[in-house]
PDB file of C-alpha atoms in Angstrom:
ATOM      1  CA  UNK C   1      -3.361 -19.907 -15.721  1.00 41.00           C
ATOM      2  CA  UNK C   2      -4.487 -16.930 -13.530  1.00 42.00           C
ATOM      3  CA  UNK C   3      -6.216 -14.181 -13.711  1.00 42.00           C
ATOM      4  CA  UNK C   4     -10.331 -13.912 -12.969  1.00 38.00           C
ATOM      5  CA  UNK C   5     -12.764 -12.569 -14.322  1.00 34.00           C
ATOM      6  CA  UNK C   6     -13.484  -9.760 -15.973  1.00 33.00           C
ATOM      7  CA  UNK C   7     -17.067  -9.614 -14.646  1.00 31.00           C
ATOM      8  CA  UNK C   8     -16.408 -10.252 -11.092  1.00 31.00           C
ATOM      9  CA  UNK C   9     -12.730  -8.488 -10.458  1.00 31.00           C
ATOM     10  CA  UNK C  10     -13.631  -5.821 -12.446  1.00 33.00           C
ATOM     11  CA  UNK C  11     -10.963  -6.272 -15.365  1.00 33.00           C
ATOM     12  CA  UNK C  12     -11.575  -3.484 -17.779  1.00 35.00           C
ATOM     13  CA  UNK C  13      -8.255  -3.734 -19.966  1.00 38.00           C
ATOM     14  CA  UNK C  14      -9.261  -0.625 -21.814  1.00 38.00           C
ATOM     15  CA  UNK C  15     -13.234  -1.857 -21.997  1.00 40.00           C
ATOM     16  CA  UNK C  16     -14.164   0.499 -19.227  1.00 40.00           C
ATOM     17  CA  UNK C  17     -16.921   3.056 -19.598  1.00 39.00           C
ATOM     18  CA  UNK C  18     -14.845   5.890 -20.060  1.00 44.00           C
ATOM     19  CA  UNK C  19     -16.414   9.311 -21.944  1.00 46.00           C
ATOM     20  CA  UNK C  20     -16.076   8.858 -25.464  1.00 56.00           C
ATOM     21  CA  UNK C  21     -14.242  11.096 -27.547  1.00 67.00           C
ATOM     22  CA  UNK C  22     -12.995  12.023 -31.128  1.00 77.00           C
ATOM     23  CA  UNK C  23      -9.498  10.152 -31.834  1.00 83.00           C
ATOM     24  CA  UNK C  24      -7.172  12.244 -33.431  1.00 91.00           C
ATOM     25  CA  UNK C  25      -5.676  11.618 -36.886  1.00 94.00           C
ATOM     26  CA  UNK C  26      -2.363  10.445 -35.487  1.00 94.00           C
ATOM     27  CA  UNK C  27      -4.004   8.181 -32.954  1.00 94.00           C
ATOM     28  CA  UNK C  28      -6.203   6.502 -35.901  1.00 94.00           C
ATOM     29  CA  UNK C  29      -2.830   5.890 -37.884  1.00 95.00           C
ATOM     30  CA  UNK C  30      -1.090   4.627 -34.170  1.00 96.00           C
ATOM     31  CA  UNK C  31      -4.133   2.678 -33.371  1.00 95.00           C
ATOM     32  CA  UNK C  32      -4.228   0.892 -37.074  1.00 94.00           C
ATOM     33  CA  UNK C  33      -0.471   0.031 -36.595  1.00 95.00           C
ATOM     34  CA  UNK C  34      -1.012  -1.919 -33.769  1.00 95.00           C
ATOM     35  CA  UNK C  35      -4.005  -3.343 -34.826  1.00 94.00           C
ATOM     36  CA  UNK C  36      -2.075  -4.396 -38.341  1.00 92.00           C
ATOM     37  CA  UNK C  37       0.794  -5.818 -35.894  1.00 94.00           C
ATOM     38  CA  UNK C  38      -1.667  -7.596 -34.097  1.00 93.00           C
ATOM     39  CA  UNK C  39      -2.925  -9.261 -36.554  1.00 91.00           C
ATOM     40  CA  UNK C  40       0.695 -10.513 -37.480  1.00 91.00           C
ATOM     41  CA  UNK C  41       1.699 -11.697 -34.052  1.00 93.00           C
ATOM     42  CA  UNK C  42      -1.764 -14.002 -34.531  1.00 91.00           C
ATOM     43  CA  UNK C  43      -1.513 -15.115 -37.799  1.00 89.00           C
ATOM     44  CA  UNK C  44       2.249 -16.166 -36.192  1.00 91.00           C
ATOM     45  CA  UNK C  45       0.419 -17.945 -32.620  1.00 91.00           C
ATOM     46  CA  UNK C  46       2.488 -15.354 -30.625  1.00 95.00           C
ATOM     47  CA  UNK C  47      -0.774 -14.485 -28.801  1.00 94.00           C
ATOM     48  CA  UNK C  48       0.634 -12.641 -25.632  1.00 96.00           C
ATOM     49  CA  UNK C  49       1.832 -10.145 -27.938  1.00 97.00           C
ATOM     50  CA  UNK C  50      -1.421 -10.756 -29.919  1.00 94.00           C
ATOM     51  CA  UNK C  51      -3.479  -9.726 -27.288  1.00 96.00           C
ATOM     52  CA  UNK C  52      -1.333  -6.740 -25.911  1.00 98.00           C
ATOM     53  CA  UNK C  53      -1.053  -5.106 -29.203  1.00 96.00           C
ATOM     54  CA  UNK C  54      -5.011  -5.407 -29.819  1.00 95.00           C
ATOM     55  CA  UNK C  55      -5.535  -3.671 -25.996  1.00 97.00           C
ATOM     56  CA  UNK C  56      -3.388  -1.025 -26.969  1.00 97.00           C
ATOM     57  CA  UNK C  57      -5.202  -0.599 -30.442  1.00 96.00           C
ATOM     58  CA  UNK C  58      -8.017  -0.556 -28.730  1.00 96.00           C
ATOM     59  CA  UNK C  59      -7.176   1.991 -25.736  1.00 96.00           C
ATOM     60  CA  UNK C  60      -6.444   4.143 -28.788  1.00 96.00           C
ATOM     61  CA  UNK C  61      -9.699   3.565 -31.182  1.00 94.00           C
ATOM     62  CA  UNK C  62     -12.430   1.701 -29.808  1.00 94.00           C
ATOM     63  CA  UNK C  63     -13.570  -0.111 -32.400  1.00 92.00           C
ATOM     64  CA  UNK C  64     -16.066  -3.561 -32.740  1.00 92.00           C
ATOM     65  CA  UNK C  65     -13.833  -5.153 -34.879  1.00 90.00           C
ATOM     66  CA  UNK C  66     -10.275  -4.614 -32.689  1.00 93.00           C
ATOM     67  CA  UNK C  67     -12.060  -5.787 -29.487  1.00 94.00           C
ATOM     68  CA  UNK C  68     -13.463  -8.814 -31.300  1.00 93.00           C
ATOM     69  CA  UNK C  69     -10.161  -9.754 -32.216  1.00 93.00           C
ATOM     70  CA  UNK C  70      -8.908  -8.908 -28.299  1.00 95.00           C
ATOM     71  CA  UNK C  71     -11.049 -11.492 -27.320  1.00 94.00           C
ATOM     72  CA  UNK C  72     -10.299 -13.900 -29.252  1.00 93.00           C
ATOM     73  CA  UNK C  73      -6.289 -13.370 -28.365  1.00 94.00           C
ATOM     74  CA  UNK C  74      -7.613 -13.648 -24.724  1.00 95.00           C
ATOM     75  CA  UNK C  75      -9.444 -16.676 -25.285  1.00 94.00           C
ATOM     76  CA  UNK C  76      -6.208 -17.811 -26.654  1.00 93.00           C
ATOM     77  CA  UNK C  77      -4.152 -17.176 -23.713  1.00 95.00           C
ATOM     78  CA  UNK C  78      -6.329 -18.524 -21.109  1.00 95.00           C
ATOM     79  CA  UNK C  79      -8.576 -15.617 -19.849  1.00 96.00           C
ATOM     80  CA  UNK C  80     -11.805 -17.103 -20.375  1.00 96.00           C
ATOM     81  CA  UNK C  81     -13.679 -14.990 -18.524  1.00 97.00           C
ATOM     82  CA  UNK C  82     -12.436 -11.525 -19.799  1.00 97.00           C
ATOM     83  CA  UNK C  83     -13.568 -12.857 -23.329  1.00 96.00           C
ATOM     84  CA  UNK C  84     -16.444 -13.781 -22.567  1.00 96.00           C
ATOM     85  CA  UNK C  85     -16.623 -10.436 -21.404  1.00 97.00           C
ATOM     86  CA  UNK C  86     -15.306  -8.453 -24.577  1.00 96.00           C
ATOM     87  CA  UNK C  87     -17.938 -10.648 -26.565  1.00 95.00           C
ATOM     88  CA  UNK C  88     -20.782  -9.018 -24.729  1.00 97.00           C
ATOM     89  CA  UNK C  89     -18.866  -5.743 -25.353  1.00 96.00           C
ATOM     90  CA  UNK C  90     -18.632  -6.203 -29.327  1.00 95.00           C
ATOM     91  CA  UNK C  91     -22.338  -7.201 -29.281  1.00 95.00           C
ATOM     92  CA  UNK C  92     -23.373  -4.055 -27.227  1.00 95.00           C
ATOM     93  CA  UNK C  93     -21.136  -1.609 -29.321  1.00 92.00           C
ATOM     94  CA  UNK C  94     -21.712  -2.945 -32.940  1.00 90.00           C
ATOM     95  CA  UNK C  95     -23.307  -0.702 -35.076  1.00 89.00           C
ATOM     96  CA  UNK C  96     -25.755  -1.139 -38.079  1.00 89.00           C
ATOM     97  CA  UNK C  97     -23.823  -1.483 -40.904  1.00 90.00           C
ATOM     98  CA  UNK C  98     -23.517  -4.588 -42.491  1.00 89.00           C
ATOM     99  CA  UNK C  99     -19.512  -4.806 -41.260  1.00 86.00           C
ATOM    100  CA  UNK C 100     -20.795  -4.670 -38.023  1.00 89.00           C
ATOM    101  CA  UNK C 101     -23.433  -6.792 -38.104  1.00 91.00           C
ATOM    102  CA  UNK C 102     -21.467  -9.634 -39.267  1.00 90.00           C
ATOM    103  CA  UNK C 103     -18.637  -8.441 -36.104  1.00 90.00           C
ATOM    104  CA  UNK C 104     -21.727  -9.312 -34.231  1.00 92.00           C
ATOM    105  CA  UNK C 105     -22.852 -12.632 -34.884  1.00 92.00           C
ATOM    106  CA  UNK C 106     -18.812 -13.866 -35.115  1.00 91.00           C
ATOM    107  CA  UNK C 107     -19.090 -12.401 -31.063  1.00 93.00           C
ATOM    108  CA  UNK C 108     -22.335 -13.805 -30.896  1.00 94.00           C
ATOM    109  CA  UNK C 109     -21.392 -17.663 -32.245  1.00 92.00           C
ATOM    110  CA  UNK C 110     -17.705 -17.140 -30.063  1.00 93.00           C
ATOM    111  CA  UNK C 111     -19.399 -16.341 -27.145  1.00 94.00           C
ATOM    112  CA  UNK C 112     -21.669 -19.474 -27.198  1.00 94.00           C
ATOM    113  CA  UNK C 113     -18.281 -21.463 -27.938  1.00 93.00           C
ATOM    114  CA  UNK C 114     -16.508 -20.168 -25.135  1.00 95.00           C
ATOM    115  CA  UNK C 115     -19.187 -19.764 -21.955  1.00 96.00           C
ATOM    116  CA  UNK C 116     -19.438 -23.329 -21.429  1.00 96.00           C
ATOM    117  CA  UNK C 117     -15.261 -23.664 -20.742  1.00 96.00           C
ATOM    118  CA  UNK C 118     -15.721 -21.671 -17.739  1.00 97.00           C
ATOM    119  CA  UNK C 119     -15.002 -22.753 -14.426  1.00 98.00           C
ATOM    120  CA  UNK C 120     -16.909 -21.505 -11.505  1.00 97.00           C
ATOM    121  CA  UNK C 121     -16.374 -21.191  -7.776  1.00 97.00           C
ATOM    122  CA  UNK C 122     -18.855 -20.467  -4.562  1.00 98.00           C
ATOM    123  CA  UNK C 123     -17.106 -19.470  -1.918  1.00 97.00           C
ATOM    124  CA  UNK C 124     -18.024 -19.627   2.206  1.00 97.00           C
ATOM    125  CA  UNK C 125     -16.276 -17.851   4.654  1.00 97.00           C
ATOM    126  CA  UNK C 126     -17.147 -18.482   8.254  1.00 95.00           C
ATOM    127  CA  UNK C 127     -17.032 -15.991  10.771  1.00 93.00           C
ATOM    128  CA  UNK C 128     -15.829 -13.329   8.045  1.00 95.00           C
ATOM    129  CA  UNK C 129     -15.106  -9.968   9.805  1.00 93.00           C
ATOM    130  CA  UNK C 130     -16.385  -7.001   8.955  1.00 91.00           C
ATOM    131  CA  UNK C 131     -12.711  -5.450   7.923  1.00 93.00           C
ATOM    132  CA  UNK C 132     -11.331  -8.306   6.321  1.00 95.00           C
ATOM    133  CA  UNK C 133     -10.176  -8.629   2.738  1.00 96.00           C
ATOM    134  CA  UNK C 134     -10.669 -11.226   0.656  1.00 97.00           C
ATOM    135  CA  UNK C 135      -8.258 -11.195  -2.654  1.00 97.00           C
ATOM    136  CA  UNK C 136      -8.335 -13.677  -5.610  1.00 97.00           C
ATOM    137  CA  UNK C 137      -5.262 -14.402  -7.355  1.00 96.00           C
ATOM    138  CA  UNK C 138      -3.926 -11.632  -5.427  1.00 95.00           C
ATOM    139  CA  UNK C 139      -6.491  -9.366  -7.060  1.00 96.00           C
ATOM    140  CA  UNK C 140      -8.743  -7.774  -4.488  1.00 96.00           C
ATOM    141  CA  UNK C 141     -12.561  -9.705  -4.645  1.00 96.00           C
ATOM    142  CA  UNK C 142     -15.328  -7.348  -2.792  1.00 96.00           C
ATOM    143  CA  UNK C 143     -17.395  -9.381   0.056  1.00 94.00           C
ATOM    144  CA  UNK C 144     -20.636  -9.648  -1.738  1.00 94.00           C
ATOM    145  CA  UNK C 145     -18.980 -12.148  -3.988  1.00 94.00           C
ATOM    146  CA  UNK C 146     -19.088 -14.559  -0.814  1.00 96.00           C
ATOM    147  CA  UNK C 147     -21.962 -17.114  -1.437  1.00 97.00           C
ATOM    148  CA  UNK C 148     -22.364 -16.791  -5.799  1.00 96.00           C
ATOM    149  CA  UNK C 149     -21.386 -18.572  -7.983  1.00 97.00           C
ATOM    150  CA  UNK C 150     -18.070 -16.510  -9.396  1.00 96.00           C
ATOM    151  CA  UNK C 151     -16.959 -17.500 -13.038  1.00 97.00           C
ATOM    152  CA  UNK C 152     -13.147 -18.242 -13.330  1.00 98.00           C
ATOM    153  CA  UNK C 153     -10.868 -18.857 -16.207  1.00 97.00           C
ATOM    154  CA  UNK C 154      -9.289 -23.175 -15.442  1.00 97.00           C
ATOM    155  CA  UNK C 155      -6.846 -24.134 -13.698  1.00 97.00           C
ATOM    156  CA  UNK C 156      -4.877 -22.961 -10.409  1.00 97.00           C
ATOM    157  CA  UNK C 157      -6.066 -20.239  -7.985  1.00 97.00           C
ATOM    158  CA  UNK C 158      -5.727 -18.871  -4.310  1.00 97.00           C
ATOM    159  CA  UNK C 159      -7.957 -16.960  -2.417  1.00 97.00           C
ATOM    160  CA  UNK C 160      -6.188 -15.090   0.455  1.00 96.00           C
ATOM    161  CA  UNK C 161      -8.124 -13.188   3.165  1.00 96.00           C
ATOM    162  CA  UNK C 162      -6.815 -10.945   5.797  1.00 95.00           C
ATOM    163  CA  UNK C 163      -7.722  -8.599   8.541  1.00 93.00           C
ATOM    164  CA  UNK C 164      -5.651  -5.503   8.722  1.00 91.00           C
ATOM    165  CA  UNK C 165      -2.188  -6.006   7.558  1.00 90.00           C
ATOM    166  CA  UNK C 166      -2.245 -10.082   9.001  1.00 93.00           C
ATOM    167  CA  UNK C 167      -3.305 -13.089   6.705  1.00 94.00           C
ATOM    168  CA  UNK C 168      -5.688 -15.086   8.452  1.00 95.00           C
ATOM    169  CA  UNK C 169      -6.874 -17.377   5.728  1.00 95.00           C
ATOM    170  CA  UNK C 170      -5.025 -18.972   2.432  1.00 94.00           C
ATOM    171  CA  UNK C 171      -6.660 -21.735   0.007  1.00 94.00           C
ATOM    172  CA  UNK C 172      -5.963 -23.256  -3.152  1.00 96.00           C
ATOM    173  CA  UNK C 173      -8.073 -24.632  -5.799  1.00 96.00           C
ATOM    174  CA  UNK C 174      -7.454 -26.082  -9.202  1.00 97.00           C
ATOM    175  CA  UNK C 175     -10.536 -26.283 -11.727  1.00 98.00           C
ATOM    176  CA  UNK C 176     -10.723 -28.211 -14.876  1.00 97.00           C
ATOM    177  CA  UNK C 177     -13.233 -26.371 -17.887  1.00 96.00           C
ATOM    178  CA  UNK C 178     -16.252 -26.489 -17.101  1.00 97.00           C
ATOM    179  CA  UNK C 179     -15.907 -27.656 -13.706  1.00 98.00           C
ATOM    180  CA  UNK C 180     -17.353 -25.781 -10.560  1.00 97.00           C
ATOM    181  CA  UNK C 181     -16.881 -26.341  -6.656  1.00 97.00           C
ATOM    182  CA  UNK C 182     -18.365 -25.236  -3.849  1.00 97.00           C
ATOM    183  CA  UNK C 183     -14.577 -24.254  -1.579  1.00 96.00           C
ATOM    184  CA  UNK C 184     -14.816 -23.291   2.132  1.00 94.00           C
ATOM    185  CA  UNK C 185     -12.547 -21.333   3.725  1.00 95.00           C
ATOM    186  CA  UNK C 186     -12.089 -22.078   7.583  1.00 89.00           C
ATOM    187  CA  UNK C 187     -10.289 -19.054   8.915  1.00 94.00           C
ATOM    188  CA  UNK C 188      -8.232 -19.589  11.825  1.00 82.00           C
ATOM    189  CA  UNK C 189      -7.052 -16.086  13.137  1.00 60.00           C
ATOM    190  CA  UNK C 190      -5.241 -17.329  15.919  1.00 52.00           C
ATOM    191  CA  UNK C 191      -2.831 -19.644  13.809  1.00 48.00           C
ATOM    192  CA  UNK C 192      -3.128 -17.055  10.631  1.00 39.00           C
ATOM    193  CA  UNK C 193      -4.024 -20.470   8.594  1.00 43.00           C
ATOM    194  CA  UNK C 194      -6.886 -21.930   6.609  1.00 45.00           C
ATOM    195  CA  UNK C 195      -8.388 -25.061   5.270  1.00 50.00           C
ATOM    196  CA  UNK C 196      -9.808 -25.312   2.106  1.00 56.00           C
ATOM    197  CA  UNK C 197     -12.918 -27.618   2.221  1.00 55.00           C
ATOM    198  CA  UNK C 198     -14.404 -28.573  -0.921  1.00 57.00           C
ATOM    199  CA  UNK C 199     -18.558 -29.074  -0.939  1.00 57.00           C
ATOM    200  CA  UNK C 200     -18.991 -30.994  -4.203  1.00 56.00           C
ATOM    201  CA  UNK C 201     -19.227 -34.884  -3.915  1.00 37.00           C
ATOM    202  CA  UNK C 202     -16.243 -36.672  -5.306  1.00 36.00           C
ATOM    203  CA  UNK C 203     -14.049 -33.978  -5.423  1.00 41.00           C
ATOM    204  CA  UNK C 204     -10.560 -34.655  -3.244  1.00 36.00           C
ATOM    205  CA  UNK C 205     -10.905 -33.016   0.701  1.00 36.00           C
ATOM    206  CA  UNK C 206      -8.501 -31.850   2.470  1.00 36.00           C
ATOM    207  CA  UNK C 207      -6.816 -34.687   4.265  1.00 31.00           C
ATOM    208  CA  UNK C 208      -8.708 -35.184   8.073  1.00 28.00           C
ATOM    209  CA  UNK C 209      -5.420 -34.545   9.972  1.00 26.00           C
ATOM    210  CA  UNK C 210      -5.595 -31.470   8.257  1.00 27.00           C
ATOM    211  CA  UNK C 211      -9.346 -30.607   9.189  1.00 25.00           C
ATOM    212  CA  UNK C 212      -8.806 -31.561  13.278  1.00 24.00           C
ATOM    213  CA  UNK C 213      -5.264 -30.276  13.255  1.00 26.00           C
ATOM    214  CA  UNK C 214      -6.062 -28.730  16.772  1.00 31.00           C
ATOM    215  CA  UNK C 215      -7.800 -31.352  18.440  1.00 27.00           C
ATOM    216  CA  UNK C 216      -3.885 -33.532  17.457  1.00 30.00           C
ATOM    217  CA  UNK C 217      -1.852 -30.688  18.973  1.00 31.00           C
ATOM    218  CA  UNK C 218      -3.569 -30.667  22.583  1.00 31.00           C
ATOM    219  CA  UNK C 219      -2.281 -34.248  22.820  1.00 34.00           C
ATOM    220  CA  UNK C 220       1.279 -32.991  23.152  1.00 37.00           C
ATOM    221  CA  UNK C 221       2.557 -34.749  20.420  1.00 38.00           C
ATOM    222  CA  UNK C 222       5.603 -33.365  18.485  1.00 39.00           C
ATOM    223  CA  UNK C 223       5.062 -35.597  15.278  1.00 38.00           C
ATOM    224  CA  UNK C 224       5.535 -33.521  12.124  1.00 32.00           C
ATOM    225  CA  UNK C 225       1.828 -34.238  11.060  1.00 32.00           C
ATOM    226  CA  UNK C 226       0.630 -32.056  14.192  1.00 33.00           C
ATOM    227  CA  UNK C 227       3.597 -29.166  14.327  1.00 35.00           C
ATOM    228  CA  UNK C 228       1.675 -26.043  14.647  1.00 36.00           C
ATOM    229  CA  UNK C 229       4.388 -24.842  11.160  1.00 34.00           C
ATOM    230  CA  UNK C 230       2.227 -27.619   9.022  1.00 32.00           C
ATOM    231  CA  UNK C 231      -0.707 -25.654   9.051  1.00 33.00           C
ATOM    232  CA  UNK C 232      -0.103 -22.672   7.695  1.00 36.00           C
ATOM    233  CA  UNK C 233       0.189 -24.449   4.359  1.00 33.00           C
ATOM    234  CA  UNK C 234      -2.435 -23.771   1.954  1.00 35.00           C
ATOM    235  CA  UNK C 235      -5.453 -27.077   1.735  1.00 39.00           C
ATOM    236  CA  UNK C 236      -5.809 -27.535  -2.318  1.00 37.00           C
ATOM    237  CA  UNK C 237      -8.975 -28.381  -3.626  1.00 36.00           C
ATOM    238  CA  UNK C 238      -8.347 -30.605  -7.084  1.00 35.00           C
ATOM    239  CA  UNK C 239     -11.606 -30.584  -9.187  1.00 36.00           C
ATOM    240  CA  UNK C 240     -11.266 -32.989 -12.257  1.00 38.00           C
ATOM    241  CA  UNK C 241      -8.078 -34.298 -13.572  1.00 38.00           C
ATOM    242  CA  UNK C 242      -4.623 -32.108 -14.925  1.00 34.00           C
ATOM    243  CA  UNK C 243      -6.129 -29.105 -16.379  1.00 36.00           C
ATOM    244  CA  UNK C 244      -2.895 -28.717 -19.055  1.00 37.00           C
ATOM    245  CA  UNK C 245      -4.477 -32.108 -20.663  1.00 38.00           C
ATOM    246  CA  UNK C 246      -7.497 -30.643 -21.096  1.00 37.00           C
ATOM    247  CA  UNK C 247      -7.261 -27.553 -22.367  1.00 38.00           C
ATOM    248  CA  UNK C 248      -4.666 -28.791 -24.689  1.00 39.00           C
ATOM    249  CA  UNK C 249      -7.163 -31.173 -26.031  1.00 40.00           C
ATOM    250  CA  UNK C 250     -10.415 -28.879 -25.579  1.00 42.00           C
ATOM    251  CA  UNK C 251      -8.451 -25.862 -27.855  1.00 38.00           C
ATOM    252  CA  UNK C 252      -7.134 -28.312 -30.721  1.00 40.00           C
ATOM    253  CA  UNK C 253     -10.686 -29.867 -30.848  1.00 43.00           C
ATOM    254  CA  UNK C 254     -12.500 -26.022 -31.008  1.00 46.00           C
ATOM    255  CA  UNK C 255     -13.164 -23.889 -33.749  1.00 48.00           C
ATOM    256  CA  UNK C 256     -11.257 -20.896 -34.767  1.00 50.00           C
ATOM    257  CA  UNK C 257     -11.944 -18.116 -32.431  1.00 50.00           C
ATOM    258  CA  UNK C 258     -10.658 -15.914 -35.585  1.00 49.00           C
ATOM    259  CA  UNK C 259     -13.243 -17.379 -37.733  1.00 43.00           C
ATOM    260  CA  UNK C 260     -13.398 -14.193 -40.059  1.00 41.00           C
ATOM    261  CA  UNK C 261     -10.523 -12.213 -38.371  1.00 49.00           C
ATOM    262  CA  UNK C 262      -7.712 -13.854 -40.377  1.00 45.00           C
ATOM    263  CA  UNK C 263      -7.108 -16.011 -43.664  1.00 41.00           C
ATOM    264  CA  UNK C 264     -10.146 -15.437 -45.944  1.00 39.00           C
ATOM    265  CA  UNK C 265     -12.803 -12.827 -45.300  1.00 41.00           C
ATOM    266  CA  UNK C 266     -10.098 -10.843 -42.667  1.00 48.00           C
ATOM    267  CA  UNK C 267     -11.628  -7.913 -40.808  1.00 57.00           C
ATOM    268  CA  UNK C 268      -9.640  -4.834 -41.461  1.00 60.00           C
ATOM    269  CA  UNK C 269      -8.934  -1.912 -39.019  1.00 68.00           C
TER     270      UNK C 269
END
């Protein structure tokens, strides 16, 4: 489960500021197609088509109700964050009418529901050139980010830095809802490898061998544990227990993101 934050990486999945504009008739009628087919693929749990076919509704018509049920497909399929985000969207852009005001509070009461199954991560990066790129789950991350507190959606994650076309610096991290860490990235530019330390008490370390891997190569020694090969690998940071287990248990124990959206008292294109 990939994928950051909306907030943070800048995911905008048609919710970017763009100039507004008149829709024409025949991208209404496209836009309520999708919508109506999006609606279908959730009342059916498909929600990766769900979610696409609500993005592309709303690319076309930009409407409260669409994006509220966007986020709630997102919410469904793991991005966390990105809801979280199109909730504070659909509360911005409602209007006054009583339709909207009721789109509102169902953002408003999702919102609260979903904010506190987000994971968080502080990163430090030592002796962080002035050229180098730092990337999270491959997407790019600007520096500025170093040092806060960064929302993420749970589970797996890698940040990657490098300096010009060269990685110098690779760490994993796994984080359970809810759950934040405090990761350090050691770069090590002459061996293009990294170790992932993790701040927080009780959380698993990378293994000491790992951490003084060059103080066991100037013995000489050829054992596998100190081949200069080993350390290239990615340290992984585990924060709380197998994230699968508790998501599945967090989403069957939630209430409906669609509260409203389907069944009785459905919100209608």
């Amino acid at each position: 489960m990939r994928g950051l934050i909306a907030l943070v990486l800048g995911v905008t999945l048609a919710l970017g500021a763009s100039p507004a504009r008149a829709q024409s008739a025949s991208e209404t009628a496209a836009a309520r197609g999708l919508f109506e087919q999006g609606v279908a693929a959730a009342t059916a749990h498909d929600w990766p088509e769900a979610r696409a076919l609500f993005e592309r509704s709303y690319a076309l018509a930009p409407r409260a109700s669409t994006l509220l049920n966007l986020a709630g497909a997102q919410v469904e399929t793991g991005q966390l964050v990105a809801a979280t985000e199109s909730y504070r969207r659909v509360i911005v852009d409602a209007g006054r009418s009583a339709r909207d005001r009721r789109v509102r509070e169902q953002a408003e009461t999702a919102l609260g529901w979903v904010l506190p199954r987000l994971a968080s991560v502080t990163l430090s990066i030592p002796n962080l050139g002035a050229d180098d790129a730092i990337a999270l789950d491959d997407l790019p991350i600007a520096r500025a980010i170093v040092g806060t507190a960064t929302p993420v959606n749970p589970g797996s994650h890698v940040v990657v830095v490098t300096r010009g076309q060269r990685e110098i610096g690779r760490a994993a991290f796994e984080l359970a809802e809810g759950a934040s860490t405090n990761l350090t990235v050691v770069l090590r530019a002459a061996e293009s490898s990294a170790v992932a330390v993790a701040d927080d008490a009780g959380s698993s370390a990378v293994p000491d061998a790992a951490i003084t891997a060059d103080a066991e190569r100037s013995s000489g020694g050829d054992d596998i544990v100190t081949s200069s090969w080993l350390w290239t690998v990615v340290g992984v940071v585990v924060v709380g227990g197998v994230v699968a287990a508790v998501l599945a248990t967090t989403l069957s124990a939630s209430p409906s993101y669609y509260s409203g959206n389907l069944g009785d008292g459905q919100i209608r294109f």
